Coordinates of C-alpha atoms and ligand atoms in Angstrom, one line a residue:
M23 CA -1.7 -80.8 108.1
T24 CA 0.1 -83.6 107.1
R25 CA 3.1 -82.1 109.9
I26 CA 0.5 -81.9 112.0
V27 CA -0.1 -86.0 112.0
V28 CA 3.3 -86.3 112.2
I29 CA 4.4 -84.8 115.4
I30 CA 0.8 -86.3 117.0
A31 CA 2.6 -90.2 115.5
L32 CA 5.2 -89.6 116.9
T33 CA 4.8 -88.5 120.1
L34 CA 2.4 -91.5 120.4
V35 CA 4.5 -94.1 119.1
G36 CA 7.7 -92.3 120.5
A37 CA 10.0 -95.2 118.3
S38 CA 12.7 -94.8 116.1
A39 CA 10.9 -97.8 113.9
R40 CA 7.9 -94.6 112.9
A41 CA 10.3 -92.0 112.2
E42 CA 12.2 -94.6 109.7
S43 CA 9.4 -95.1 108.5
V44 CA 8.1 -91.3 107.7
D45 CA 11.7 -91.0 106.3
T46 CA 10.9 -93.0 103.7
A47 CA 7.6 -91.9 103.0
A48 CA 8.9 -88.1 102.5
L49 CA 11.9 -89.4 100.8
K50 CA 9.6 -90.6 97.6
D51 CA 7.3 -87.8 97.7
T52 CA 10.4 -86.2 97.6
V53 CA 11.8 -88.4 94.2
I54 CA 8.0 -88.5 92.7
E55 CA 8.0 -84.8 92.5
S56 CA 11.4 -85.1 91.2
V57 CA 9.6 -87.1 88.4
D58 CA 6.9 -85.0 88.1
R59 CA 9.5 -81.8 88.0
Q60 CA 11.5 -83.4 85.3
S61 CA 8.7 -84.6 83.1
T62 CA 8.7 -81.5 79.9
T63 CA 12.7 -83.1 80.1
M64 CA 11.9 -86.9 79.5
T65 CA 8.6 -85.7 76.9
Q66 CA 11.6 -83.7 74.7
M67 CA 13.7 -87.0 74.8
S68 CA 11.3 -89.8 74.7
D69 CA 10.2 -87.9 71.4
T70 CA 13.6 -87.3 70.1
I71 CA 14.0 -90.2 70.6
W72 CA 11.4 -92.0 69.5
A73 CA 11.5 -89.5 65.9
H74 CA 15.5 -91.1 65.1
A75 CA 14.2 -94.7 65.6
E76 CA 17.5 -95.8 65.8
I77 CA 17.7 -99.1 64.9
A78 CA 20.8 -102.2 66.9
L79 CA 24.8 -100.4 67.4
N80 CA 23.4 -96.8 65.5
E81 CA 21.4 -95.7 67.9
S82 CA 24.4 -92.9 68.1
E83 CA 21.7 -89.4 68.4
S84 CA 18.9 -91.9 71.3
S85 CA 22.6 -92.8 73.0
A86 CA 23.8 -89.2 73.3
V87 CA 20.5 -87.8 74.4
L88 CA 20.7 -89.7 77.4
A89 CA 24.2 -90.2 78.1
D90 CA 24.3 -85.7 77.9
Y91 CA 21.4 -85.1 80.2
A92 CA 23.3 -88.4 81.9
E93 CA 26.6 -85.6 82.6
A94 CA 24.6 -82.1 82.7
G95 CA 22.8 -83.8 86.2
G96 CA 26.8 -84.3 87.1
F97 CA 26.7 -88.2 86.5
A98 CA 30.9 -89.7 85.8
V99 CA 30.1 -91.0 81.8
S100 CA 31.5 -93.8 80.7
R101 CA 30.6 -93.8 76.7
G102 CA 31.2 -96.5 74.7
V103 CA 32.1 -99.4 76.7
A104 CA 31.8 -103.7 76.2
G105 CA 33.4 -102.3 72.5
M106 CA 30.3 -100.7 71.5
P107 CA 30.2 -97.3 70.2
T108 CA 26.5 -96.5 72.3
A109 CA 27.1 -98.1 75.2
F110 CA 27.1 -96.3 77.9
I111 CA 27.6 -96.3 81.8
A112 CA 26.6 -93.2 84.5
S113 CA 27.6 -93.7 88.3
F114 CA 26.8 -91.1 91.2
G115 CA 27.6 -91.6 94.7
E116 CA 30.0 -93.7 96.1
G117 CA 30.3 -96.8 98.6
Q118 CA 27.9 -99.5 99.0
P119 CA 25.6 -100.6 98.5
I120 CA 25.1 -99.9 94.5
I121 CA 22.0 -99.8 92.6
G122 CA 21.9 -100.9 88.4
I123 CA 19.7 -99.5 86.8
L124 CA 18.8 -100.1 82.6
G125 CA 17.7 -98.5 80.3
E126 CA 17.0 -99.4 76.8
F127 CA 16.7 -96.9 73.9
D128 CA 16.9 -99.1 70.6
A129 CA 14.3 -99.1 67.3
L130 CA 12.6 -101.9 65.5
P131 CA 13.1 -102.2 61.4
R132 CA 10.5 -101.2 59.1
L133 CA 8.2 -99.9 61.5
S134 CA 8.0 -96.2 61.1
Q135 CA 5.0 -94.7 62.3
A136 CA 3.3 -91.7 62.9
A137 CA 1.8 -90.8 66.2
V138 CA -1.8 -91.5 64.5
P139 CA -4.3 -94.7 64.8
E140 CA -4.4 -95.6 62.6
R141 CA -2.1 -97.4 60.0
S142 CA 0.3 -94.3 58.9
A143 CA 4.4 -94.3 58.1
R144 CA 6.3 -91.1 58.8
F145 CA 8.7 -92.5 56.1
E146 CA 8.9 -95.8 53.4
D147 CA 10.5 -97.9 54.5
G148 CA 11.8 -96.3 57.5
N149 CA 12.3 -97.9 61.8
G150 CA 9.7 -97.3 64.4
H151 CA 9.7 -97.8 68.3
G152 CA 7.7 -101.4 68.2
C153 CA 9.3 -101.9 71.5
G154 CA 8.6 -98.6 73.3
H155 CA 12.6 -98.4 74.1
N156 CA 11.7 -93.6 73.0
L157 CA 10.3 -94.9 76.5
F158 CA 12.3 -97.1 78.7
G159 CA 16.3 -95.6 79.0
V160 CA 13.5 -92.5 79.5
A161 CA 11.8 -93.4 82.5
S162 CA 15.3 -95.0 84.4
L163 CA 17.3 -92.6 83.7
A164 CA 15.0 -89.8 85.1
A165 CA 14.6 -92.7 88.4
A166 CA 18.2 -92.2 88.9
I167 CA 18.4 -88.2 88.2
A168 CA 16.0 -88.8 91.2
I169 CA 17.7 -91.1 93.3
K170 CA 21.0 -88.4 93.0
D171 CA 19.4 -85.6 94.0
L172 CA 18.9 -87.7 97.8
I173 CA 22.4 -88.8 97.3
R174 CA 24.0 -85.1 96.7
D175 CA 21.3 -83.3 99.1
G176 CA 22.7 -86.3 101.8
Q177 CA 20.2 -88.0 102.6
I178 CA 21.0 -91.5 101.6
N179 CA 24.5 -92.4 101.0
G180 CA 25.6 -95.0 98.0
T181 CA 26.2 -95.1 93.9
I182 CA 23.2 -95.1 91.9
R183 CA 24.3 -96.2 88.2
F184 CA 22.7 -95.9 84.6
Y185 CA 24.0 -98.7 82.2
G186 CA 22.8 -97.2 78.6
T187 CA 21.9 -100.7 77.3
P188 CA 21.9 -100.6 73.4
A189 CA 20.8 -103.0 70.7
E190 CA 17.6 -104.9 73.0
E191 CA 15.3 -105.9 69.5
A192 CA 19.1 -108.0 68.0
I193 CA 22.7 -108.9 69.3
G194 CA 21.7 -108.1 72.8
G195 CA 24.2 -105.4 74.1
K196 CA 24.1 -106.2 77.8
T197 CA 25.5 -109.8 76.9
Y198 CA 28.5 -108.3 75.7
M199 CA 28.0 -105.5 78.9
A200 CA 28.2 -108.3 81.1
R201 CA 31.0 -110.7 80.0
E202 CA 32.8 -107.3 80.1
G203 CA 32.1 -107.9 84.2
L204 CA 30.2 -104.4 83.9
F205 CA 27.2 -105.4 86.8
D206 CA 30.1 -107.2 88.7
D207 CA 30.5 -105.3 92.0
L208 CA 26.3 -104.6 91.6
D209 CA 24.1 -105.5 94.8
V210 CA 20.7 -104.9 93.2
A211 CA 19.9 -104.2 88.8
I212 CA 16.4 -103.1 88.4
S213 CA 15.5 -102.2 85.7
W214 CA 10.9 -102.1 83.6
H215 CA 9.7 -102.5 80.3
P216 CA 6.6 -100.8 78.2
S217 CA 3.8 -103.0 77.8
Y218 CA 0.2 -103.0 77.8
E219 CA -0.1 -103.6 81.1
T220 CA 1.3 -103.3 84.5
R221 CA 2.3 -106.0 86.3
V222 CA 5.6 -107.5 88.4
D223 CA 5.9 -111.4 87.0
T224 CA 8.1 -113.6 88.5
A225 CA 8.2 -116.5 86.1
G226 CA 10.6 -114.7 84.3
S227 CA 11.6 -116.1 80.1
Q228 CA 13.6 -118.4 78.5
A229 CA 16.9 -119.1 78.3
M230 CA 18.1 -118.7 73.9
V231 CA 20.6 -120.0 71.5
E232 CA 20.6 -117.4 67.8
T233 CA 23.1 -119.9 65.3
I234 CA 23.8 -119.9 61.4
V235 CA 23.7 -123.8 60.6
E236 CA 26.2 -123.6 56.8
F237 CA 26.4 -126.3 54.6
K238 CA 29.2 -126.4 51.6
G239 CA 29.2 -128.5 48.4
I240 CA 30.7 -128.4 45.2
S241 CA 29.2 -126.4 42.1
S242 CA 28.5 -127.8 38.8
H243 CA 25.8 -127.0 36.0
A244 CA 22.5 -128.1 37.8
A245 CA 21.6 -130.6 34.2
F246 CA 24.7 -131.1 32.2
D247 CA 27.3 -132.1 35.1
P248 CA 24.8 -132.8 38.4
W249 CA 27.4 -136.2 38.9
N250 CA 30.6 -133.3 39.8
G251 CA 28.1 -131.4 42.4
R252 CA 27.7 -132.3 46.3
S253 CA 24.6 -130.2 46.9
A254 CA 24.4 -127.6 50.1
L255 CA 21.0 -126.7 50.3
D256 CA 20.1 -131.4 50.1
G257 CA 22.5 -130.7 53.5
L258 CA 20.2 -127.6 54.3
E259 CA 16.8 -129.8 53.3
L260 CA 18.0 -133.0 54.8
F261 CA 18.8 -130.5 58.4
T262 CA 15.4 -128.9 58.6
H263 CA 13.5 -132.5 58.6
A264 CA 15.4 -133.3 60.7
L265 CA 15.1 -130.4 63.0
N266 CA 10.9 -131.1 62.2
L267 CA 10.6 -134.6 63.0
W268 CA 13.3 -133.7 65.8
R269 CA 10.1 -131.7 67.1
E270 CA 8.4 -134.7 68.9
H271 CA 10.2 -135.7 71.0
V272 CA 10.7 -132.7 72.9
R273 CA 9.8 -130.8 76.3
P274 CA 6.3 -129.0 75.7
S275 CA 8.0 -125.9 76.7
V276 CA 11.0 -126.5 73.9
R277 CA 10.6 -123.9 70.9
I278 CA 12.0 -124.6 67.4
H279 CA 12.3 -121.6 64.9
Y280 CA 14.0 -121.0 61.5
A281 CA 14.6 -118.7 58.7
Y282 CA 16.9 -119.9 55.0
V283 CA 19.4 -117.6 54.6
D284 CA 20.9 -118.5 52.1
G285 CA 18.6 -121.4 49.9
G286 CA 20.9 -121.4 46.7
G287 CA 21.0 -118.6 43.5
A288 CA 19.8 -121.0 40.4
P289 CA 18.1 -124.0 40.0
N290 CA 20.9 -124.7 37.2
V291 CA 23.5 -123.9 38.9
V292 CA 24.2 -127.1 42.2
P293 CA 24.8 -124.2 44.8
A294 CA 27.4 -124.5 46.7
T295 CA 26.2 -123.0 49.9
A296 CA 23.5 -122.9 51.8
S297 CA 22.7 -122.0 55.3
A298 CA 19.7 -121.4 58.0
S299 CA 19.4 -119.1 61.0
V300 CA 18.0 -121.5 63.9
W301 CA 16.7 -120.0 67.2
V302 CA 16.8 -122.9 70.1
R303 CA 14.8 -122.1 73.5
D304 CA 13.7 -124.2 76.5
N305 CA 13.0 -122.8 80.3
E306 CA 17.2 -122.8 81.7
M307 CA 20.2 -122.4 79.7
P308 CA 21.5 -126.2 80.3
T309 CA 18.8 -127.4 77.9
V310 CA 19.1 -125.6 75.4
L311 CA 23.0 -125.8 75.6
E312 CA 22.0 -129.8 74.9
M313 CA 19.4 -128.6 72.0
L314 CA 22.9 -126.5 70.8
E315 CA 24.1 -130.7 70.5
R316 CA 22.2 -132.4 69.4
M317 CA 21.1 -130.0 66.7
R318 CA 25.5 -130.2 66.0
E319 CA 25.1 -133.9 65.4
M320 CA 21.8 -133.6 62.9
A321 CA 23.6 -131.3 60.7
D322 CA 26.8 -133.2 60.7
G323 CA 24.3 -136.3 59.9
A324 CA 23.4 -134.4 57.1
A325 CA 26.4 -133.0 55.5
L326 CA 27.2 -136.7 55.9
A327 CA 23.9 -138.0 54.2
A328 CA 24.5 -135.1 51.1
N329 CA 28.1 -135.7 51.1
V330 CA 28.9 -131.7 52.4
E331 CA 30.4 -129.8 54.9
A332 CA 28.5 -128.9 57.8
E333 CA 29.1 -126.0 60.8
V334 CA 27.5 -124.7 63.1
H335 CA 28.2 -121.2 64.0
R336 CA 25.9 -119.4 67.3
V337 CA 25.6 -115.7 67.1
T338 CA 24.4 -115.0 70.8
G339 CA 23.2 -116.7 73.8
T340 CA 20.3 -115.5 76.1
Y341 CA 19.6 -116.8 79.6
N342 CA 16.1 -117.2 81.3
L343 CA 16.0 -114.1 83.5
L344 CA 15.7 -115.2 86.9
Q345 CA 13.0 -112.3 88.3
N346 CA 14.2 -111.8 92.7
K347 CA 10.6 -112.3 94.2
E348 CA 12.5 -109.9 97.0
L349 CA 12.6 -106.9 94.6
A350 CA 9.1 -108.6 92.7
K351 CA 7.6 -107.2 96.5
I352 CA 8.9 -103.8 96.8
V353 CA 8.2 -102.7 93.4
Q354 CA 4.8 -104.7 93.6
A355 CA 3.8 -102.6 96.7
N356 CA 4.9 -98.8 95.3
L357 CA 3.2 -99.7 92.1
E358 CA 0.2 -100.5 94.3
S359 CA 0.2 -97.1 96.4
I360 CA 1.4 -95.4 93.9
G361 CA -2.0 -95.3 92.2
P362 CA -3.4 -96.6 88.6
I363 CA -2.4 -94.8 85.5
E364 CA -4.7 -92.3 85.1
F365 CA -5.5 -92.2 81.0
T366 CA -7.6 -89.4 79.6
P367 CA -10.7 -89.7 78.0
A368 CA -9.2 -88.4 74.6
E369 CA -6.2 -90.8 75.6
N370 CA -8.8 -93.5 76.2
E371 CA -10.4 -92.8 72.6
F372 CA -7.3 -92.6 71.1
A373 CA -6.3 -96.8 72.9
I374 CA -10.3 -97.3 71.2
K375 CA -9.4 -95.8 67.4
L376 CA -5.9 -98.6 67.4
Q377 CA -7.3 -101.1 69.1
N378 CA -9.9 -101.2 66.2
A379 CA -7.3 -100.7 63.1
M380 CA -5.9 -103.6 64.8
G381 CA -8.7 -106.2 65.4
V382 CA -8.7 -106.3 68.3
P383 CA -10.8 -106.1 71.6
A384 CA -12.0 -102.2 72.2
V385 CA -11.9 -101.8 75.7
G386 CA -9.0 -98.4 75.8
L387 CA -6.2 -98.2 78.3
N388 CA -5.8 -99.7 81.1
G389 CA -3.6 -98.7 83.8
T390 CA -4.1 -100.6 87.2
P391 CA -1.6 -102.3 88.3
E392 CA -2.2 -106.7 89.1
P393 CA -2.4 -108.9 91.3
L394 CA 1.3 -109.5 92.6
D395 CA 1.3 -113.3 92.3
L396 CA 4.8 -115.0 93.0
N397 CA 4.5 -118.4 92.2
A398 CA 3.4 -117.7 88.9
T399 CA 5.2 -120.7 85.8
E400 CA 3.2 -119.9 83.5
I401 CA 6.8 -118.3 81.2
E402 CA 5.5 -116.9 78.7
G403 CA 7.9 -116.8 75.1
G404 CA 10.5 -115.1 73.7
S405 CA 14.0 -114.2 75.2
T406 CA 15.6 -110.4 76.6
D407 CA 19.0 -109.8 77.6
T408 CA 19.0 -108.6 80.8
A409 CA 18.2 -112.7 81.7
D410 CA 22.0 -111.6 81.5
V411 CA 22.3 -109.8 83.9
S412 CA 19.5 -111.2 86.1
W413 CA 22.1 -114.2 86.7
I414 CA 24.9 -111.8 88.1
V415 CA 22.6 -110.0 90.2
P416 CA 20.1 -109.8 92.2
T417 CA 17.5 -109.1 88.8
L418 CA 13.4 -107.4 88.9
E419 CA 12.3 -106.1 85.9
F420 CA 8.6 -105.3 85.4
S421 CA 6.1 -103.5 82.9
V422 CA 3.8 -100.2 82.8
A423 CA 1.2 -99.7 80.7
T424 CA 2.4 -97.3 77.8
A425 CA 0.4 -98.9 75.6
P426 CA -3.7 -99.7 74.7
T427 CA -4.7 -103.1 76.7
D428 CA -3.3 -106.4 73.6
I429 CA -2.7 -105.2 71.1
P430 CA 0.2 -107.1 69.0
W431 CA 3.4 -105.9 70.2
H432 CA 6.5 -104.8 68.1
S433 CA 3.7 -103.7 65.9
W434 CA 2.9 -100.3 64.1
G435 CA 0.2 -99.4 67.3
V436 CA 3.2 -99.9 70.0
V437 CA 4.7 -96.6 67.8
A438 CA 2.0 -94.7 67.7
S439 CA 1.1 -94.8 71.6
S440 CA 5.6 -94.4 72.2
G441 CA 4.9 -90.8 70.3
M442 CA 2.0 -89.4 72.3
S443 CA 0.8 -88.8 75.9
I444 CA -0.5 -92.6 76.3
G445 CA 3.5 -93.7 76.4
H446 CA 4.7 -90.3 78.2
R447 CA 2.2 -91.2 80.8
G448 CA 3.4 -94.0 81.4
M449 CA 7.0 -93.9 81.1
T450 CA 6.3 -91.0 83.5
H451 CA 4.5 -93.7 86.0
A452 CA 8.0 -95.8 85.7
A453 CA 10.1 -93.5 86.4
K454 CA 8.4 -92.9 90.0
T455 CA 7.8 -97.1 90.8
L456 CA 12.4 -96.5 89.6
A457 CA 13.0 -94.3 92.2
A458 CA 10.3 -94.9 94.9
S459 CA 11.0 -98.4 95.2
M460 CA 15.2 -97.8 94.5
V461 CA 14.2 -96.2 98.4
D462 CA 13.2 -98.5 99.8
L463 CA 16.1 -100.1 98.8
F464 CA 18.4 -97.7 99.8
T465 CA 17.7 -97.1 103.4
S466 CA 16.5 -100.6 104.1
P467 CA 20.4 -103.0 103.8
E468 CA 18.0 -105.7 105.5
K469 CA 16.1 -105.4 101.4
I470 CA 19.4 -106.0 99.7
D471 CA 20.0 -109.4 102.3
A472 CA 16.9 -110.4 101.3
A473 CA 17.3 -110.5 97.9
K474 CA 21.0 -112.4 97.3
A475 CA 19.1 -114.9 99.5
Q476 CA 16.6 -115.9 96.6
F477 CA 19.0 -114.4 94.4
R478 CA 21.9 -117.2 95.7
E479 CA 18.3 -119.8 95.5
D480 CA 17.5 -118.6 91.7
L481 CA 20.9 -120.1 90.6
A482 CA 20.3 -123.7 93.0
G483 CA 24.7 -123.5 91.8
L484 CA 24.9 -123.3 88.8
S485 CA 27.5 -119.6 87.3
Y486 CA 26.9 -116.8 84.4
H487 CA 29.2 -117.8 81.6
A488 CA 28.2 -114.9 77.7
H489 CA 27.6 -117.0 75.5
I490 CA 28.3 -115.2 72.9
P491 CA 31.3 -115.0 70.1
D492 CA 34.6 -113.6 71.6
G493 CA 35.7 -109.8 70.8
P494 CA 33.0 -107.4 69.6
P495 CA 29.9 -107.7 68.3
P496 CA 29.1 -107.1 64.2
I497 CA 27.7 -103.5 63.7
P498 CA 24.8 -103.6 61.7
D499 CA 23.3 -102.3 58.7
S500 CA 21.0 -99.2 59.6
H501 CA 18.7 -100.4 58.5
Ligands
LIG626 ZN1 12.0 -104.7 74.1

C-alpha cells in the first residue's frame, strides 16, 4: 500500500527532491526498526549498568558493557582515552561528515534503591542511578549502531562516533576528553538526557568553577598558649563572611555555594589548616572567571586579617551549554513525527505510587513532547560537562521522559524508574529520536552547514579553553 502511494507521488511530482525525501523517510524507518530489534539487548545492558551502579571513574563494568557491545557491532574501539580508564571512543565508517554521539554511565553515591515505588535500598549505603545514566549510554550507543548499519550497507556516507564519557556527576570526564582534542574533528555532536519530560531546551546551562579554598596557620594549645597560634579557621570564617556579604552585590544570575571541608579538629587546638569547597556559577564563563579573581582577593584579605596563608585551588570548571538552535529544530521535528511515548496503565500506576511516596502531585507520566521555544532565555540551575563539547562543535542535548512527572531528580525515585520498564521505554524512544535525527544530518549537508553557522554566531568570537588542573583526573574512592 505504501509503495503504491510512493510510486504515484513520484509519477505525479516527478521531482528528485521528492525522491530524496522519500529516501530519508525510508532510512528513518530502517533505524527505528533497528532500535526495536535491539530493545531486548538494550534493556539487559541498562539493567546490568543499573545493578552495578558505579560512580565517577569507577565505572569499569559499565564502561565494558558498552565498549564490548560497540566492538561486537563492528566499531573500532579505543579504551582508556584522555587518562581515564573508563573513557572510550567507538568509531565506524570513514570521511565526512563525522557525527559524534555522547553516552554517560556513572551513578551517584548513596542512592541505592530497588525498582519499586517506595523507599527500599538494595544495599545499605550503596550507590544508585539517580540521574538515569544507565539508560543514557545505552540509548546513545543503540542509535550509533543503527546508523552504523546504514553506513555499512552503503545507504549513507561518513563516520559515526560514540563517546563513552565517564564521571559526569563528579570531575567531568568530557572536559578531560575535550582538552585532549578528542571532539575537534567532529562536524556535530548530539546527546540526550533522561528526565521526567520530553523537551528540547534551547536556553542551555550555567558555567561553573569548582574550587578548594585553603587556609594555613600555626597550631597551639587554645588555652595554654593561644598567642603562639595563628588560626586557619579564623581565615576561613572571615573569607566565608566576605563571600556571604558579596552575594548582595552580584548579578541575579550568579550562584555561590560552599561547604566546609576542614573546620579544624578539636576546640583545644588552634587549627593549623581549614578549607572549604566553593562553587561559583553564572550564565557565561568570562563572568565566572572574574568572580574567581574576586574570590582570590577575598581569600588574601581574610588571610591578611587572620595572619595566615590562603590558597585557592581550581578543581574543575565547566562552560555554559550552547544549545544549537538548528539542531534543536531537527530533533524537535523527529520527536513530533515519532510521536508520544506510550506508557502502559501499569507504568502509570507505578508512577502515581512513586509520586505519592515522594510527596509530589500524583499526575503519572507524560510522554508527549513539549513545544519548542527557540527564544527561551531562562537558564535552569545546574551545569554539565556536555557544555564543554558545545564550545568545540555544534551540540544539542535534549530530554526524554524516563521517570514520573516532577519527581525530585538525583533521588531514589529516579533510581527506581530507571531500573524498570518506564525507564526502558524512554530509553528506546531516545535512541529512535537520536537515530532519526542523525539520518537528517547524514543526508542533508546543508543542515550541518546551518548548525555550523549558528555555532559561529553563538561563540561570538570567544574560544574554548579547558578549565581543569594539569594531568589526568584523580580517581575517587568507589564510595
Ligand atoms: Zn545526569
